[in-house]
Amino acid sequence: MIELENVIKVFPDGTEAVKDLSLKVPRGEICVLIGPSGCGKTTSMKMINRLIPITSGKIYVNGQDIQTFNPQDLRRNIGYAIQQVGLFPHMTVRENIEVVPKLLGWSKQERLKRARELLDMVGMDPDTYLDRHPSELSGGQQQRIGVARCLGADPPNLLMDEPFGAIDPITREKLQDEFLRIQDEIQKTIIFVTHDIDEALKMGDRIALMSEGELIQYSTPPELLANPANDFVRDFVGADRALKELRLLRGEEVMNPTPPTVDANDSFQVAREKFEREDQQTGRLRRYMLVVEGDHFRGWVDRHDLDGQPEDGHVRDVIIKSAATAGPDMSMNQAMATVLSNAIGNLAITDEQNRLLGLLTFNSIRRVMAQSYTGEEAAEPTDDDTLETEEL
Amino acid sequence: MRRYIAFVVLLGLLLGVLVWVTSFVTEAQGLMNPLAWEEIYDLTIEHIQMVVVAEAIAIAIGVPLGILIALPQFRALSPPVLGFAGVGQSVPSLAVIAIMSPIFALLSLNSTGYWPVVVALIIYGLMPIIRNAFAGMSNVDPALIEAGRGMGMTQGQIIRQVQIPIAISVIVAGIRTSTTLNVGAATLGVLNGAGGLGEPILSGMATSTYLVTLQGGAAAAALAVIVDRLIGGVESWLTPKGLLVAQS
Ligand SMILES: Nc1ncnc2c1ncn2[C@@H]1O[C@H](COP(=O)(O)OP(=O)(O)O)[C@@H](O)[C@H]1O
Ligand SMILES: [Mg+2]
């Protein structure tokens, strides 16, 4: 947990970089500091690990006033990553990751174990990379090592100043996704500085929007989009607010979690009965249905394919393979793109083991898009979302 | 670069051979009193000793001083220190040596011989050492220092574990320049009676035995070339592997 209380920073030259900043970051959450260049993000962050002394106010890390620590001890217990990455070029990947553990006096075995663990975590093979030097790594790999290094001694709190800054957009997206996946496991309390609103919306559990040293709005990403505090926030967030909201909506939140299904092992007769029951319940003629086998997603079945089949056959004989599926985290704009690029009407949502979690239909995607543009309350998915009458 | 090194080494060898061959020339062959090999050897040792003592002291003063004035809290000292060292360098080496004798006399110390010359060589050799140590340390990417600080390194740890390893090749390059310069400058030590390879150069000229002058000059040149290569080797040996990769 990190807490700032009425923090003020005036530099010796008179610059008021931070004016009365109060901010509370709960344990395990990512707080994104964002705002135009020069608004005081970096200064605010560096006061937390005492790289910059505070002029007045209080900062608490895990409930303890930072002034009560010796600065070096404080910093060794707060992970720190910067935009320029700042890997030590004369050290190997391993030595870089081991910097803080070494400062803390960990044994050689503990340090090596941790370095391997962290390389695994950031998706780099320890045997290949431990003894490489930073100059032998790509930009994306260096950023990964930067992240691994700030996690070196497993500190509960992290400060990250544009950690994915100097990198191409594709690699950047990938690093963000990976980092969110890692954060899911490690649950650190993170202050994350960026000037990119898309990154902020994606990474932040909360966003602190600053301007000229002042905190303008501190809220969750959907709240920031839906209820901008003033025109500054509205302008900063941008005209495509609605589209950005879609990016925050995940498949899981929009899908129908209990779509009708048939089992691959059902006989044609059983399958036909299931179709008819659905028709009676919805009052419409359903053409396609999801095929599962136990929990697992197998594909689709077209009811016309059931006709004229030998009676001892099973649904699995006529399965139509699915062109695309989506994970529960897939955002609505990605889901839309997937639906359009595969020319399909529906998207099965599955987990990593290919278990069926729910169904996202073109209609439901279209509805949430319309809602985010008009700003009306999102409706619960209804039954007719699962009406498949268009081509798959 | 490799061809240049080969050329320099060859030149050094040739000069060495020249000195060696001339030492066998005798009067009977119609030439004038060349020095015997042993004499050249003794003078060379004397010369080396003078330079080594001066350099050891110059390094002991210059490297820490260059590092110190590169630190943020002493950065204000860097212009005067670099300026002072620059004066020592821009004054001709002969003048630095010449001025030491009266200064020693003023301090009522022995104003002739070895020590005034050694002190002159220290002053003359300090400049490249201080300048390179300062440049090497202050050219370390500030992001690295910031990263070190942010991870909880003390200033001493940052200097020892980050800045010096990165700056080491530049620091040693300064020592190399300084030593090579002083091998040459030390030949002037003879003017204050300090001995060394300046002795045959001067006496050869005074008595028109130019072969002797040639012997001394060639020996000093060979020494400079060898010293330059030797310290160059130390330089690449000390450069961290990660930085070598970065340069290639
Ligand atoms: N050491 C300093 N001395 C004086 N002013 C500074 C110093 N560091 C930053 N500032 C000023 O403080 C303000 C906030 O800077 P900073 O926190 O780096 O902004 P951001 O990270 O949001 O771009 C800027 O106006 C900047 O010029
Ligand atoms: Mg900044």
Tab-separated table of N, CA and C in Angstrom, chain A residues 88-92 95 133 135, chain B residues 132 136 161-174 176 229-248:
chain	number	residue	atom	x	y	z
A	88	PHE	N	22.613	-2.282	-16.554
A	88	PHE	CA	24.044	-2.022	-16.497
A	88	PHE	C	24.735	-2.790	-17.629
A	89	PRO	N	25.370	-2.074	-18.570
A	89	PRO	CA	25.874	-2.733	-19.773
A	89	PRO	C	27.038	-3.678	-19.496
A	90	HIS	N	27.763	-3.436	-18.387
A	90	HIS	CA	28.941	-4.253	-18.110
A	90	HIS	C	28.585	-5.513	-17.334
A	91	MET	N	27.310	-5.621	-16.937
A	91	MET	CA	26.890	-6.793	-16.191
A	91	MET	C	26.068	-7.711	-17.091
A	92	THR	N	26.075	-8.999	-16.753
A	92	THR	CA	25.237	-9.928	-17.494
A	92	THR	C	23.783	-9.741	-17.039
A	95	GLU	N	23.558	-10.796	-13.495
A	95	GLU	CA	24.086	-9.824	-12.530
A	95	GLU	C	23.150	-8.633	-12.379
A	133	HIS	N	24.852	-10.330	-22.207
A	133	HIS	CA	24.944	-8.923	-21.810
A	133	HIS	C	23.800	-8.148	-22.451
A	135	SER	N	23.679	-5.665	-24.284
A	135	SER	CA	23.881	-5.278	-25.684
A	135	SER	C	23.560	-6.426	-26.644
B	132	ASN	N	40.985	12.201	-18.457
B	132	ASN	CA	40.286	10.978	-18.861
B	132	ASN	C	39.444	10.381	-17.734
B	136	GLY	N	35.630	9.941	-18.345
B	136	GLY	CA	35.084	8.587	-18.267
B	136	GLY	C	33.960	8.492	-17.252
B	161	GLN	N	30.756	-0.098	-8.489
B	161	GLN	CA	30.135	-1.195	-9.244
B	161	GLN	C	29.570	-0.771	-10.590
B	162	VAL	N	29.333	0.525	-10.751
B	162	VAL	CA	28.743	0.969	-12.017
B	162	VAL	C	29.692	1.881	-12.788
B	163	GLN	N	30.088	3.000	-12.170
B	163	GLN	CA	30.826	3.999	-12.942
B	163	GLN	C	32.236	3.554	-13.330
B	164	ILE	N	33.004	3.050	-12.355
B	164	ILE	CA	34.387	2.686	-12.676
B	164	ILE	C	34.462	1.560	-13.708
B	165	PRO	N	33.679	0.482	-13.568
B	165	PRO	CA	33.767	-0.558	-14.609
B	165	PRO	C	33.451	-0.029	-16.009
B	166	ILE	N	32.515	0.921	-16.078
B	166	ILE	CA	32.147	1.445	-17.394
B	166	ILE	C	33.217	2.410	-17.901
B	167	ALA	N	33.853	3.141	-16.966
B	167	ALA	CA	34.817	4.161	-17.374
B	167	ALA	C	36.239	3.616	-17.468
B	168	ILE	N	36.444	2.358	-17.058
B	168	ILE	CA	37.817	1.880	-16.858
B	168	ILE	C	38.685	2.006	-18.115
B	169	SER	N	38.125	1.726	-19.285
B	169	SER	CA	38.981	1.765	-20.482
B	169	SER	C	39.402	3.200	-20.798
B	170	VAL	N	38.506	4.154	-20.521
B	170	VAL	CA	38.871	5.558	-20.747
B	170	VAL	C	39.927	5.992	-19.727
B	171	ILE	N	39.775	5.528	-18.488
B	171	ILE	CA	40.750	5.880	-17.451
B	171	ILE	C	42.130	5.339	-17.820
B	172	VAL	N	42.180	4.063	-18.231
B	172	VAL	CA	43.464	3.461	-18.586
B	172	VAL	C	44.040	4.122	-19.838
B	173	ALA	N	43.170	4.544	-20.751
B	173	ALA	CA	43.666	5.232	-21.951
B	173	ALA	C	44.393	6.514	-21.549
B	174	GLY	N	43.897	7.187	-20.515
B	174	GLY	CA	44.554	8.393	-20.024
B	174	GLY	C	45.930	8.074	-19.456
B	176	ARG	N	47.744	5.609	-20.314
B	176	ARG	CA	48.579	5.218	-21.448
B	176	ARG	C	49.161	6.456	-22.141
B	229	ARG	N	51.932	-0.139	-26.289
B	229	ARG	CA	51.257	-1.404	-26.595
B	229	ARG	C	50.897	-2.172	-25.322
B	230	LEU	N	51.828	-2.134	-24.396
B	230	LEU	CA	51.628	-2.873	-23.153
B	230	LEU	C	50.390	-2.358	-22.415
B	231	ILE	N	50.315	-1.035	-22.268
B	231	ILE	CA	49.174	-0.469	-21.541
B	231	ILE	C	47.900	-0.621	-22.377
B	232	GLY	N	48.063	-0.559	-23.715
B	232	GLY	CA	46.912	-0.825	-24.588
B	232	GLY	C	46.344	-2.211	-24.321
B	233	GLY	N	47.243	-3.175	-24.094
B	233	GLY	CA	46.805	-4.539	-23.772
B	233	GLY	C	46.047	-4.579	-22.451
B	234	VAL	N	46.599	-3.888	-21.466
B	234	VAL	CA	45.941	-3.826	-20.153
B	234	VAL	C	44.539	-3.221	-20.307
B	235	GLU	N	44.476	-2.199	-21.147
B	235	GLU	CA	43.208	-1.500	-21.387
B	235	GLU	C	42.138	-2.459	-21.903
B	236	SER	N	42.458	-3.237	-22.927
B	236	SER	CA	41.415	-4.126	-23.448
B	236	SER	C	41.141	-5.286	-22.495
B	237	TRP	N	42.165	-5.650	-21.733
B	237	TRP	CA	41.966	-6.729	-20.765
B	237	TRP	C	41.009	-6.292	-19.653
B	238	LEU	N	41.084	-5.026	-19.255
B	238	LEU	CA	40.248	-4.523	-18.162
B	238	LEU	C	38.835	-4.134	-18.610
B	239	THR	N	38.649	-3.947	-19.916
B	239	THR	CA	37.332	-3.515	-20.387
B	239	THR	C	36.326	-4.649	-20.219
B	240	PRO	N	35.193	-4.391	-19.522
B	240	PRO	CA	34.203	-5.454	-19.314
B	240	PRO	C	33.687	-6.005	-20.643
B	241	LYS	N	33.410	-7.287	-20.655
B	241	LYS	CA	33.003	-7.971	-21.881
B	241	LYS	C	31.751	-7.344	-22.500
B	242	GLY	N	30.793	-6.991	-21.653
B	242	GLY	CA	29.545	-6.412	-22.160
B	242	GLY	C	29.772	-5.129	-22.933
B	243	LEU	N	30.815	-4.391	-22.555
B	243	LEU	CA	31.101	-3.138	-23.249
B	243	LEU	C	31.852	-3.390	-24.548
B	244	LEU	N	32.647	-4.451	-24.572
B	244	LEU	CA	33.331	-4.809	-25.818
B	244	LEU	C	32.302	-5.172	-26.871
B	245	VAL	N	31.280	-5.928	-26.467
B	245	VAL	CA	30.221	-6.319	-27.397
B	245	VAL	C	29.525	-5.075	-27.925
B	246	ALA	N	29.295	-4.116	-27.009
B	246	ALA	CA	28.582	-2.909	-27.398
B	246	ALA	C	29.355	-2.116	-28.436
B	247	GLN	N	30.694	-2.177	-28.345
B	247	GLN	CA	31.499	-1.377	-29.259
B	247	GLN	C	31.578	-1.982	-30.649
B	248	SER	N	31.469	-3.313	-30.722
B	248	SER	CA	31.693	-3.972	-32.012
B	248	SER	C	30.495	-3.816	-32.929
